[in-house]
Short mmCIF file of C-alpha atoms and ligand atoms in Angstrom, two decimals:
data_model
loop_
_atom_site.label_atom_id
_atom_site.label_comp_id
_atom_site.label_asym_id
_atom_site.label_seq_id
_atom_site.Cartn_x
_atom_site.Cartn_y
_atom_site.Cartn_z
CA MET Q 1 -3.29 9.28 -40.10
CA SER Q 2 -5.65 6.87 -38.98
CA PHE Q 3 -5.06 4.61 -36.08
CA ASP Q 4 -6.90 1.63 -34.87
CA PHE Q 5 -7.52 2.85 -31.54
CA ASP Q 6 -7.47 6.67 -30.11
CA LEU Q 7 -5.93 5.15 -26.85
CA LEU Q 8 -4.00 1.92 -26.34
CA VAL Q 9 -3.34 1.09 -22.64
CA LEU Q 10 -0.75 -1.55 -21.48
CA GLY Q 11 -1.78 -3.09 -18.28
CA ALA Q 12 -5.35 -3.88 -17.05
CA GLY Q 13 -4.71 -3.23 -13.45
CA SER Q 14 -6.51 -0.64 -11.43
CA GLY Q 15 -4.87 2.27 -12.93
CA GLY Q 16 -5.22 0.87 -16.58
CA VAL Q 17 -8.73 0.01 -16.34
CA ALA Q 18 -9.73 3.31 -14.66
CA ALA Q 19 -8.28 5.30 -17.60
CA SER Q 20 -9.57 2.90 -20.42
CA ARG Q 21 -13.24 3.24 -19.14
CA ARG Q 22 -13.21 6.84 -18.47
CA ALA Q 23 -11.46 7.41 -22.01
CA ALA Q 24 -14.57 5.17 -23.61
CA ALA Q 25 -17.01 7.13 -21.61
CA HIS Q 26 -15.75 10.07 -23.34
CA GLY Q 27 -16.19 8.55 -26.66
CA ALA Q 28 -12.83 7.31 -27.21
CA ARG Q 29 -11.96 4.17 -29.22
CA VAL Q 30 -9.91 2.10 -26.44
CA ALA Q 31 -7.98 -1.12 -26.14
CA VAL Q 32 -6.29 -2.47 -23.09
CA VAL Q 33 -3.48 -5.11 -23.27
CA GLU Q 34 -3.10 -7.46 -20.65
CA GLY Q 35 -0.90 -10.46 -20.33
CA SER Q 36 -1.72 -11.63 -16.91
CA ARG Q 37 -4.88 -11.83 -14.91
CA VAL Q 38 -7.31 -8.58 -15.35
CA GLY Q 39 -7.25 -6.25 -12.36
CA GLY Q 40 -3.63 -6.62 -11.62
CA THR Q 41 -1.68 -6.28 -8.54
CA CYS Q 42 -4.07 -4.64 -6.16
CA VAL Q 43 -6.94 -7.46 -7.00
CA ILE Q 44 -5.31 -10.43 -7.68
CA ARG Q 45 -2.08 -10.51 -5.63
CA GLY Q 46 -1.94 -7.40 -3.47
CA CYS Q 47 -4.47 -5.20 -1.54
CA VAL Q 48 -7.48 -7.32 -1.94
CA PRO Q 49 -6.22 -10.52 -0.89
CA LYS Q 50 -3.64 -9.11 1.48
CA LYS Q 51 -6.92 -7.42 3.16
CA LEU Q 52 -8.56 -10.60 3.47
CA LEU Q 53 -5.92 -12.41 5.22
CA MET Q 54 -5.47 -9.30 7.58
CA TYR Q 55 -9.24 -9.91 8.21
CA ALA Q 56 -8.47 -13.66 8.78
CA ALA Q 57 -6.06 -12.56 11.45
CA GLN Q 58 -8.40 -10.07 12.85
CA TYR Q 59 -11.01 -13.07 13.38
CA GLY Q 60 -8.05 -15.02 15.48
CA ASP Q 61 -7.74 -11.71 17.70
CA ALA Q 62 -11.73 -11.98 18.11
CA LEU Q 63 -11.76 -15.39 19.30
CA ARG Q 64 -9.19 -14.57 21.75
CA GLU Q 65 -10.73 -11.61 22.91
CA ALA Q 66 -14.41 -13.14 23.02
CA PRO Q 67 -14.08 -14.96 26.24
CA GLY Q 68 -13.54 -11.38 27.97
CA TYR Q 69 -17.07 -10.40 26.22
CA GLY Q 70 -18.84 -13.53 27.72
CA TRP Q 71 -18.47 -15.99 24.85
CA LEU Q 72 -17.59 -19.59 25.39
CA VAL Q 73 -15.34 -20.51 22.75
CA GLY Q 74 -14.68 -24.06 21.97
CA GLU Q 75 -11.41 -25.23 20.03
CA THR Q 76 -10.28 -23.35 16.97
CA ARG Q 77 -7.52 -23.30 14.60
CA PHE Q 78 -6.86 -21.40 11.32
CA GLU Q 79 -6.66 -23.39 7.93
CA MET Q 80 -4.61 -21.51 5.39
CA ALA Q 81 -6.20 -23.87 2.66
CA ARG Q 82 -9.78 -23.03 3.31
CA TRP Q 83 -9.01 -19.21 3.35
CA ALA Q 84 -6.96 -19.79 -0.12
CA ALA Q 85 -10.06 -21.67 -1.72
CA SER Q 86 -12.19 -18.66 -0.70
CA LYS Q 87 -9.50 -15.99 -1.69
CA ALA Q 88 -9.10 -17.61 -5.15
CA ALA Q 89 -12.84 -17.67 -5.45
CA GLU Q 90 -12.84 -14.09 -4.60
CA THR Q 91 -10.40 -12.75 -7.10
CA GLN Q 92 -11.82 -14.72 -9.72
CA ARG Q 93 -15.21 -12.96 -9.12
CA LEU Q 94 -13.46 -10.01 -9.05
CA GLU Q 95 -11.66 -10.61 -12.21
CA GLY Q 96 -14.96 -11.26 -13.68
CA VAL Q 97 -16.37 -8.12 -12.59
CA TYR Q 98 -13.37 -6.06 -14.09
CA ARG Q 99 -13.88 -8.16 -17.27
CA LYS Q 100 -17.52 -7.09 -17.45
CA LEU Q 101 -17.02 -3.46 -16.65
CA LEU Q 102 -14.32 -3.24 -19.66
CA ALA Q 103 -16.86 -4.81 -22.03
CA GLY Q 104 -19.85 -2.71 -20.44
CA SER Q 105 -17.56 0.27 -21.09
CA GLY Q 106 -16.84 -0.58 -24.89
CA VAL Q 107 -13.15 -1.14 -24.25
CA GLU Q 108 -11.41 -4.10 -26.11
CA LEU Q 109 -9.48 -6.21 -24.02
CA ILE Q 110 -6.45 -7.69 -25.76
CA GLU Q 111 -5.02 -10.75 -24.04
CA GLY Q 112 -1.31 -11.15 -24.29
CA TRP Q 113 1.89 -9.18 -23.67
CA ALA Q 114 2.63 -6.11 -25.40
CA ARG Q 115 5.93 -5.03 -26.91
CA VAL Q 116 5.84 -1.25 -28.22
CA VAL Q 117 7.61 -1.19 -31.92
CA GLY Q 118 7.69 2.75 -32.77
CA PRO Q 119 5.50 5.75 -32.01
CA HIS Q 120 1.99 4.73 -31.94
CA ARG Q 121 2.61 1.35 -32.51
CA ALA Q 122 2.65 -1.65 -30.53
CA VAL Q 123 2.70 -5.92 -31.19
CA VAL Q 124 0.64 -8.19 -29.07
CA GLY Q 125 1.23 -11.78 -30.39
CA GLU Q 126 0.85 -11.71 -34.24
CA ARG Q 127 -1.25 -8.61 -34.02
CA THR Q 128 0.08 -5.21 -34.61
CA LEU Q 129 -1.93 -2.26 -33.11
CA SER Q 130 -1.59 1.24 -33.76
CA ALA Q 131 -2.95 4.37 -31.40
CA GLN Q 132 -2.85 7.88 -31.46
CA HIS Q 133 -2.22 7.85 -27.51
CA LEU Q 134 -0.16 4.93 -25.57
CA LEU Q 135 -0.75 4.88 -21.78
CA ILE Q 136 2.01 2.32 -19.87
CA ALA Q 137 0.08 1.10 -16.84
CA THR Q 138 2.13 -1.62 -16.53
CA GLY Q 139 2.50 -1.67 -12.61
CA ALA Q 140 5.63 -3.26 -10.68
CA SER Q 141 6.55 -6.34 -9.40
CA PRO Q 142 8.83 -7.65 -6.50
CA VAL Q 143 12.52 -6.73 -6.57
CA LEU Q 144 14.73 -10.03 -6.96
CA ASP Q 145 18.01 -8.88 -6.72
CA SER Q 146 18.16 -6.65 -3.71
CA ILE Q 147 20.41 -9.01 -2.02
CA PRO Q 148 22.58 -12.08 -3.01
CA GLY Q 149 20.43 -15.15 -3.14
CA ILE Q 150 17.09 -13.49 -2.35
CA GLU Q 151 15.65 -14.81 -5.35
CA HIS Q 152 15.31 -18.32 -3.66
CA CYS Q 153 12.90 -16.51 -1.06
CA ALA Q 154 9.20 -16.12 -1.60
CA THR Q 155 7.54 -12.65 -2.42
CA SER Q 156 3.98 -11.67 -1.04
CA ASP Q 157 2.56 -13.05 -4.39
CA GLY Q 158 3.50 -16.34 -3.51
CA LEU Q 159 2.76 -16.22 0.18
CA LEU Q 160 -0.88 -15.27 -0.62
CA ASP Q 161 -1.11 -18.56 -2.78
CA LEU Q 162 0.32 -20.89 0.17
CA SER Q 163 -2.06 -23.86 1.04
CA ALA Q 164 -0.48 -24.06 4.67
CA LEU Q 165 1.37 -21.67 6.83
CA PRO Q 166 4.90 -22.45 7.96
CA GLU Q 167 5.58 -22.82 11.49
CA ARG Q 168 8.40 -20.10 11.49
CA ALA Q 169 9.36 -17.40 8.63
CA ALA Q 170 11.75 -14.72 8.50
CA VAL Q 171 10.61 -11.41 6.86
CA VAL Q 172 13.45 -9.34 5.11
CA GLY Q 173 12.38 -5.55 4.71
CA GLY Q 174 10.95 -2.84 7.02
CA GLY Q 175 8.30 -1.17 4.57
CA TYR Q 176 4.76 -1.53 3.90
CA ILE Q 177 4.60 -5.20 2.57
CA ALA Q 178 7.07 -6.70 5.28
CA THR Q 179 5.41 -4.94 8.08
CA GLU Q 180 1.94 -5.97 7.15
CA PHE Q 181 2.77 -9.60 6.48
CA ALA Q 182 5.04 -9.85 9.64
CA SER Q 183 2.03 -8.71 11.33
CA MET Q 184 -0.62 -10.99 9.91
CA LEU Q 185 1.60 -14.20 10.10
CA ALA Q 186 2.08 -13.43 13.68
CA ARG Q 187 -1.51 -13.27 14.37
CA LEU Q 188 -2.27 -16.50 12.40
CA GLY Q 189 0.18 -18.53 14.66
CA VAL Q 190 3.77 -18.17 12.79
CA GLU Q 191 6.59 -17.59 14.94
CA VAL Q 192 8.08 -14.61 12.72
CA SER Q 193 11.28 -12.74 12.63
CA GLN Q 194 11.68 -9.50 10.80
CA PHE Q 195 15.17 -8.15 9.47
CA TYR Q 196 15.29 -4.67 8.56
CA ARG Q 197 18.39 -2.17 7.94
CA ASP Q 198 17.21 0.75 9.51
CA ARG Q 199 16.67 1.35 13.41
CA LEU Q 200 12.86 1.12 13.13
CA PRO Q 201 10.45 -0.33 10.59
CA LEU Q 202 8.68 1.85 8.04
CA ARG Q 203 10.95 4.60 7.13
CA GLY Q 204 9.48 7.35 5.66
CA PHE Q 205 6.58 7.24 8.33
CA ASP Q 206 6.44 9.69 11.42
CA GLU Q 207 8.61 8.49 14.07
CA ASP Q 208 6.25 8.22 16.70
CA LEU Q 209 4.39 5.76 14.70
CA ARG Q 210 7.24 4.02 13.72
CA ARG Q 211 8.24 3.59 17.07
CA ARG Q 212 4.83 2.46 18.22
CA ALA Q 213 4.64 0.13 14.90
CA ALA Q 214 7.82 -1.37 16.21
CA ALA Q 215 6.16 -2.14 19.90
CA ALA Q 216 3.18 -3.62 18.26
CA LEU Q 217 5.12 -5.82 16.15
CA GLN Q 218 7.06 -7.11 19.20
CA ALA Q 219 3.91 -7.15 21.32
CA ALA Q 220 2.62 -9.67 18.70
CA GLY Q 221 5.29 -12.03 19.60
CA ILE Q 222 7.52 -10.99 16.31
CA ALA Q 223 11.42 -10.95 17.14
CA LEU Q 224 12.70 -7.78 15.46
CA HIS Q 225 16.17 -7.29 14.05
CA PRO Q 226 16.87 -3.67 13.36
CA GLY Q 227 19.89 -2.71 11.54
CA ALA Q 228 20.32 -6.16 10.51
CA ALA Q 229 19.28 -6.59 6.72
CA PRO Q 230 20.92 -10.02 5.70
CA VAL Q 231 23.87 -9.82 3.20
CA GLY Q 232 23.05 -13.16 1.72
CA VAL Q 233 20.46 -15.96 1.37
CA HIS Q 234 21.31 -19.34 0.89
CA THR Q 235 19.44 -22.59 0.59
CA ASP Q 236 19.65 -24.82 3.27
CA GLY Q 237 17.99 -28.32 3.12
CA PRO Q 238 14.29 -27.60 2.37
CA GLY Q 239 14.62 -24.16 3.93
CA LEU Q 240 16.97 -21.09 3.60
CA ALA Q 241 19.42 -19.69 5.60
CA LEU Q 242 20.20 -16.03 6.11
CA GLU Q 243 23.64 -14.89 6.32
CA LEU Q 244 24.10 -11.45 8.54
CA ALA Q 245 26.85 -9.07 8.37
CA ASP Q 246 28.40 -10.61 11.27
CA GLY Q 247 29.09 -13.78 9.40
CA SER Q 248 26.07 -15.97 11.56
CA ARG Q 249 23.66 -17.57 9.31
CA LEU Q 250 20.24 -18.07 10.64
CA ALA Q 251 17.95 -20.97 9.04
CA PHE Q 252 14.16 -20.64 8.32
CA PRO Q 253 11.93 -22.85 6.64
CA PHE Q 254 10.51 -20.00 4.94
CA VAL Q 255 11.58 -16.51 4.24
CA LEU Q 256 9.24 -13.74 2.50
CA ASN Q 257 11.47 -10.89 0.28
CA ALA Q 258 9.79 -7.54 1.02
CA THR Q 259 12.65 -5.34 -0.02
CA GLY Q 260 10.62 -3.32 -2.44
CA ARG Q 261 9.10 -3.25 -6.03
CA ARG Q 262 10.30 -2.10 -9.31
CA PRO Q 263 8.34 -0.91 -12.41
CA ASN Q 264 7.33 -3.71 -14.93
CA THR Q 265 9.00 -1.84 -17.88
CA HIS Q 266 11.87 -4.16 -18.93
CA GLY Q 267 11.21 -5.56 -22.46
CA LEU Q 268 8.49 -3.55 -23.34
CA GLY Q 269 10.24 -1.70 -26.06
CA LEU Q 270 9.99 1.76 -24.54
CA GLU Q 271 13.56 2.54 -25.95
CA THR Q 272 11.96 2.83 -29.50
CA LEU Q 273 10.15 5.82 -28.41
CA GLY Q 274 13.23 7.28 -27.13
CA LEU Q 275 12.47 7.15 -23.40
CA THR Q 276 15.21 7.01 -20.84
CA LEU Q 277 13.86 5.08 -17.86
CA GLY Q 278 15.06 5.75 -14.19
CA ALA Q 279 17.44 3.84 -12.49
CA LYS Q 280 14.56 1.38 -11.35
CA GLY Q 281 12.87 1.32 -14.73
CA ALA Q 282 10.32 4.25 -13.87
CA VAL Q 283 8.93 5.63 -16.81
CA PRO Q 284 9.73 9.59 -16.53
CA VAL Q 285 6.46 11.86 -16.56
CA ASP Q 286 5.62 15.46 -15.71
CA GLY Q 287 2.51 16.30 -13.11
CA ALA Q 288 0.09 15.70 -16.04
CA CYS Q 289 1.57 11.91 -16.52
CA ARG Q 290 3.26 13.00 -19.79
CA THR Q 291 6.64 11.29 -20.83
CA PRO Q 292 8.79 13.18 -23.13
CA ALA Q 293 7.92 11.05 -25.86
CA PRO Q 294 4.84 12.70 -27.77
CA GLY Q 295 1.51 10.92 -27.23
CA VAL Q 296 2.97 8.54 -24.69
CA TYR Q 297 2.01 8.53 -21.11
CA ALA Q 298 2.37 6.75 -17.88
CA ILE Q 299 0.41 6.28 -14.69
CA GLY Q 300 0.81 4.37 -11.46
CA ASP Q 301 3.48 2.20 -10.15
CA ALA Q 302 5.12 2.08 -13.64
CA THR Q 303 6.30 5.83 -12.72
CA ASP Q 304 7.47 4.61 -9.35
CA ARG Q 305 6.33 8.02 -7.50
CA LYS Q 306 3.40 7.44 -5.00
CA ASN Q 307 3.04 3.53 -5.48
CA LEU Q 308 -0.70 3.62 -4.37
CA THR Q 309 -3.74 1.96 -6.20
CA PRO Q 310 -6.08 4.99 -5.66
CA VAL Q 311 -3.26 7.34 -6.92
CA ALA Q 312 -3.07 5.28 -10.37
CA ILE Q 313 -6.81 5.36 -10.67
CA ALA Q 314 -7.09 8.85 -10.07
CA GLU Q 315 -4.06 9.61 -12.47
CA GLY Q 316 -5.84 7.27 -15.14
CA ARG Q 317 -8.93 9.58 -14.73
CA ALA Q 318 -7.47 12.52 -14.89
CA LEU Q 319 -5.19 11.48 -18.10
CA ALA Q 320 -8.39 10.29 -19.92
CA ASP Q 321 -10.46 13.49 -18.83
CA SER Q 322 -7.47 15.76 -20.19
CA LEU Q 323 -6.98 13.67 -23.41
CA PHE Q 324 -10.52 13.28 -24.28
CA GLY Q 325 -12.66 15.45 -22.32
CA SER Q 326 -13.27 19.28 -22.32
CA THR Q 327 -11.00 20.38 -19.14
CA PRO Q 328 -7.20 19.12 -18.97
CA ARG Q 329 -6.49 18.26 -15.21
CA ALA Q 330 -3.92 17.17 -12.88
CA VAL Q 331 -4.14 15.04 -9.94
CA ASP Q 332 -2.90 16.62 -6.69
CA LEU Q 333 -0.80 14.20 -4.84
CA SER Q 334 0.15 16.90 -1.84
CA LEU Q 335 -2.24 15.60 0.74
CA VAL Q 336 -2.70 11.65 0.03
CA ALA Q 337 -3.58 9.74 2.91
CA SER Q 338 -2.37 6.25 3.20
CA ALA Q 339 -2.43 2.95 5.59
CA VAL Q 340 -0.40 0.13 6.65
CA PHE Q 341 -2.47 -2.73 7.56
CA LEU Q 342 -0.28 -4.10 10.49
CA LEU Q 343 -2.56 -4.97 13.42
CA PRO Q 344 -3.15 -2.45 14.84
CA PRO Q 345 -2.83 -0.51 11.51
CA ILE Q 346 -1.50 2.91 10.84
CA ALA Q 347 -3.00 5.46 8.90
CA THR Q 348 -1.59 8.82 7.89
CA VAL Q 349 -2.12 12.01 5.87
CA GLY Q 350 0.00 14.99 5.74
CA PRO Q 351 3.73 15.36 6.74
CA THR Q 352 5.65 13.72 9.29
CA GLU Q 353 6.67 15.83 12.25
CA ALA Q 354 9.88 16.06 11.12
CA GLU Q 355 9.07 16.99 7.44
CA ALA Q 356 6.72 19.91 8.73
CA LEU Q 357 9.49 21.25 10.85
CA ALA Q 358 12.13 20.91 8.07
CA ALA Q 359 9.58 22.74 5.71
CA GLY Q 360 9.66 25.92 8.28
CA HIS Q 361 6.54 25.31 10.34
CA ALA Q 362 6.23 26.35 14.13
CA LEU Q 363 3.90 23.15 15.46
CA ASN Q 364 1.41 22.69 17.94
CA VAL Q 365 1.30 18.87 18.61
CA PHE Q 366 -1.63 17.40 20.02
CA GLU Q 367 -1.52 13.62 20.95
CA ALA Q 368 -3.61 11.06 22.64
CA ASP Q 369 -2.18 7.88 23.67
CA PHE Q 370 -4.66 5.34 25.65
CA ARG Q 371 -6.31 1.71 25.75
CA PRO Q 372 -9.37 2.00 23.86
CA MET Q 373 -12.78 0.81 25.62
CA ARG Q 374 -12.97 -2.48 23.66
CA GLN Q 375 -9.37 -3.40 24.95
CA THR Q 376 -9.82 -2.23 28.62
CA PHE Q 377 -13.18 -4.45 28.95
CA PHE Q 378 -11.41 -7.91 28.45
CA GLY Q 379 -8.18 -6.71 29.84
CA GLY Q 380 -6.48 -6.27 26.51
CA ALA Q 381 -3.01 -4.30 26.14
CA GLU Q 382 -3.38 -2.76 22.78
CA ARG Q 383 -3.11 1.12 22.66
CA SER Q 384 -4.53 3.54 20.14
CA TYR Q 385 -2.06 6.63 19.34
CA MET Q 386 -3.23 9.87 17.65
CA LYS Q 387 -1.32 12.79 16.52
CA LEU Q 388 -2.49 16.27 14.82
CA LEU Q 389 0.17 18.61 13.73
CA VAL Q 390 -1.14 22.01 13.64
CA ASP Q 391 0.67 24.96 12.13
CA ALA Q 392 1.14 27.49 15.04
CA ALA Q 393 0.77 30.61 12.69
CA SER Q 394 -2.24 29.84 10.85
CA ASP Q 395 -4.11 27.14 13.19
CA ARG Q 396 -4.16 24.91 10.10
CA VAL Q 397 -4.03 21.19 10.80
CA LEU Q 398 -1.10 20.04 8.47
CA ALA Q 399 -1.21 16.19 9.30
CA VAL Q 400 -2.97 13.36 11.17
CA HIS Q 401 -1.27 10.30 12.11
CA MET Q 402 -2.84 7.33 13.76
CA LEU Q 403 -1.78 3.81 15.02
CA GLY Q 404 -4.95 1.96 16.34
CA ALA Q 405 -7.95 0.07 15.65
CA ASP Q 406 -10.01 1.28 12.66
CA ALA Q 407 -7.33 4.13 12.07
CA PRO Q 408 -7.50 3.78 8.04
CA GLU Q 409 -11.36 4.39 8.19
CA ILE Q 410 -11.04 7.23 10.56
CA VAL Q 411 -8.07 9.12 8.54
CA GLN Q 412 -9.90 8.52 5.51
CA SER Q 413 -12.63 10.82 6.33
CA LEU Q 414 -10.10 13.28 8.01
CA ALA Q 415 -8.27 13.37 4.62
CA VAL Q 416 -11.26 15.27 3.20
CA ALA Q 417 -11.31 18.13 6.16
CA LEU Q 418 -7.36 18.35 5.45
CA ASN Q 419 -7.80 18.83 1.60
CA CYS Q 420 -10.65 21.48 2.74
CA GLY Q 421 -7.83 23.27 4.73
CA ALA Q 422 -9.49 22.60 7.90
CA THR Q 423 -8.20 24.35 11.36
CA LYS Q 424 -7.81 23.30 14.66
CA ALA Q 425 -10.59 25.79 15.81
CA GLN Q 426 -12.85 23.92 13.02
CA PHE Q 427 -11.99 20.63 14.65
CA ASP Q 428 -12.54 21.93 18.14
CA ARG Q 429 -16.04 23.14 17.00
CA THR Q 430 -17.11 19.61 15.80
CA ILE Q 431 -19.11 18.00 18.40
CA ALA Q 432 -17.90 14.29 18.81
CA VAL Q 433 -19.45 11.08 17.98
CA HIS Q 434 -19.77 9.23 21.22
CA PRO Q 435 -18.39 6.42 22.26
CA THR Q 436 -16.19 6.18 19.59
CA VAL Q 437 -12.29 6.28 19.28
CA ALA Q 438 -12.39 8.87 16.46
CA GLU Q 439 -14.07 11.62 18.97
CA GLU Q 440 -10.44 11.80 20.42
CA PHE Q 441 -9.68 13.92 17.26
CA VAL Q 442 -12.23 16.59 18.01
CA LEU Q 443 -11.64 16.30 21.70
CA MET Q 444 -7.86 17.15 21.83
CA ARG Q 445 -7.83 20.61 24.09
CA GLU Q 446 -3.96 21.41 24.80
CA PRO Q 447 -1.02 20.56 22.94
CA ALA Q 448 1.32 18.04 24.23
CA ARG Q 449 4.27 19.88 23.06
CA ARG Q 450 5.04 22.95 20.72
CA ALA Q 451 7.91 22.16 18.26
CA LEU Q 452 9.82 25.11 16.42
CA PRO Q 453 11.14 24.78 12.79
CA SER Q 454 14.48 22.91 12.18
CA GLN Q 455 17.50 25.22 11.58
CA ALA Q 456 18.47 24.72 8.00
P1 LIG F 1 8.77 -0.48 0.67
O1 LIG F 1 9.34 0.48 -0.10
O2 LIG F 1 7.66 0.05 1.60
O3 LIG F 1 9.74 -0.89 1.20
C1 LIG F 1 10.96 -1.92 1.13
C2 LIG F 1 11.85 -2.39 2.12
O4 LIG F 1 12.99 -2.99 1.67
C3 LIG F 1 12.44 -1.20 2.79
O5 LIG F 1 12.36 -1.61 4.45
C4 LIG F 1 13.74 -1.27 2.46
O6 LIG F 1 14.75 -0.71 3.29
C5 LIG F 1 13.89 -2.50 2.21
N1 LIG F 1 15.05 -2.93 1.18
C6 LIG F 1 15.27 -2.27 0.09
N2 LIG F 1 16.38 -2.95 -0.77
C7 LIG F 1 17.08 -3.61 0.58
C8 LIG F 1 18.14 -4.05 0.66
N3 LIG F 1 19.06 -4.28 -0.48
N4 LIG F 1 18.87 -4.69 1.67
C9 LIG F 1 17.83 -4.74 2.72
N5 LIG F 1 16.60 -4.29 2.65
C10 LIG F 1 16.10 -3.48 1.62
O7 LIG F 1 8.45 -1.43 -0.45
P2 LIG F 1 7.34 -2.86 -0.56
O8 LIG F 1 7.70 -3.62 -1.21
O9 LIG F 1 7.06 -2.89 1.10
O10 LIG F 1 5.99 -1.95 -1.29
C11 LIG F 1 6.06 -1.36 -2.09
C12 LIG F 1 5.20 -0.38 -2.39
O11 LIG F 1 3.88 -0.66 -2.84
C13 LIG F 1 5.36 0.72 -0.97
O12 LIG F 1 6.16 1.73 -1.35
C14 LIG F 1 3.67 0.97 -1.23
O13 LIG F 1 4.03 2.45 -1.87
C15 LIG F 1 2.97 0.28 -1.96
N6 LIG F 1 2.27 -0.64 -0.94
C16 LIG F 1 1.32 -0.19 -0.42
C17 LIG F 1 0.55 -0.64 0.81
C18 LIG F 1 -0.53 -0.12 1.51
O14 LIG F 1 -1.02 1.04 0.73
N7 LIG F 1 -0.95 -0.49 2.47
C19 LIG F 1 0.61 -2.39 0.90
C20 LIG F 1 1.79 -2.71 0.14
C21 LIG F 1 2.73 -1.92 -0.85
P3 LIG F 1 15.14 0.85 3.80
O15 LIG F 1 13.76 1.49 4.39
O16 LIG F 1 16.20 0.80 4.65
O17 LIG F 1 15.20 1.38 2.20
#
């Protein structure tokens, strides 16, 4: 049977583009279908614009700190409209880069929304396409039904497109997006209240980071409302009112819904392939991104596993190598570093202390908690926290956790050492780069405490 393409990719986000280009590099005939902007969530409405807004917030910090370093600073203010114009230009530039990369790789870009109509076949507008392999890389989008009325709230997509910031805002949720945006908004001068249902933000992260993240959010002036997820959201004049479990209503001119994301699989026609989707709409896959339907694969947020851009990219490339290269391979997701860009940021690789103990490790826990030189010089209060979890039996460093300036940059490098199986003795043998914050990770001599595995 002959097909129009060897590989048809649904979704030109980071994962889909990476898979398409790698497959084309192996000589495959590839098309990628995209109904929205090329580049997907990360480039257009996620990681990239979010980080650009974080940089804007950091400039505010720098301006406030500058007098302590001898600078005389005049009147300053943040104008969201200026940032928004620069952001729009930058995302457009990046979209152009992605389009060029696809074209330069020989991948056909088909613009429109695809619907699968049976094995090996999909329809885009008037066009029916056939392909030997089908890759679902359609990503995810904000959940709009987590709480009655939550659909009235803005999502991070809308927030990043604002031309003016509100004076007050509520953030609903305690995860990555909620915490990052609460932190950035507060630094940009918005009076922020954050509502989440657990006792601390960032469920799933190490407890020591979660406590310090909450303290950092409070230090930025954010009113935290733990254990207080709204039970309803109501329109209230030009703004919104959050209804809490005790019946009280709190009015805000702006509310950010950051209660999670859900795979973009609805209406794709995946039922014609006999696929049963997960509860949130996730496409079921094995460790090699194969679905139970022959010739059908899925990567990235559409599978709702580790919803991180670099994971989707790695999965896409591994799949393309497996299908069209000479050595099939899967991606090892056991030690994936990640960061939460609140200010100061969190970065982490490896299990939490609770997870390591539950897995049966006796631990030597090394910690450092200090005000870095940059803060002490101008009298700032911001601290850095660093933690190593070391398996007491093997001396292997199991995890690195950090909250503090530059944590993502530092932990990215240490993730290499952990993936190489580094021991604490090897950390100790490493000569420090001085004066840095990172050097603390090779200067921790005595464990702060020892911890024994939890009893099953
Ligand atoms: P998260 O899963 O991180 O957080 C969702 C939040 O919504 C949690 O606090 C959750 O509470 C809360 N929530 C869910 N349902 C309800 C409900 N019915 N009522 C009240 N609260 C609710 O999702 P995000 O949308 O923040 O981010 C999506 C994913 O995108 C992340 O998991 C991450 O993988 C990725 N991402 C990564 C970033 C990075 O790498 N820096 C940045 C942004 C996103 P609870 O904890 O109680 O369940």
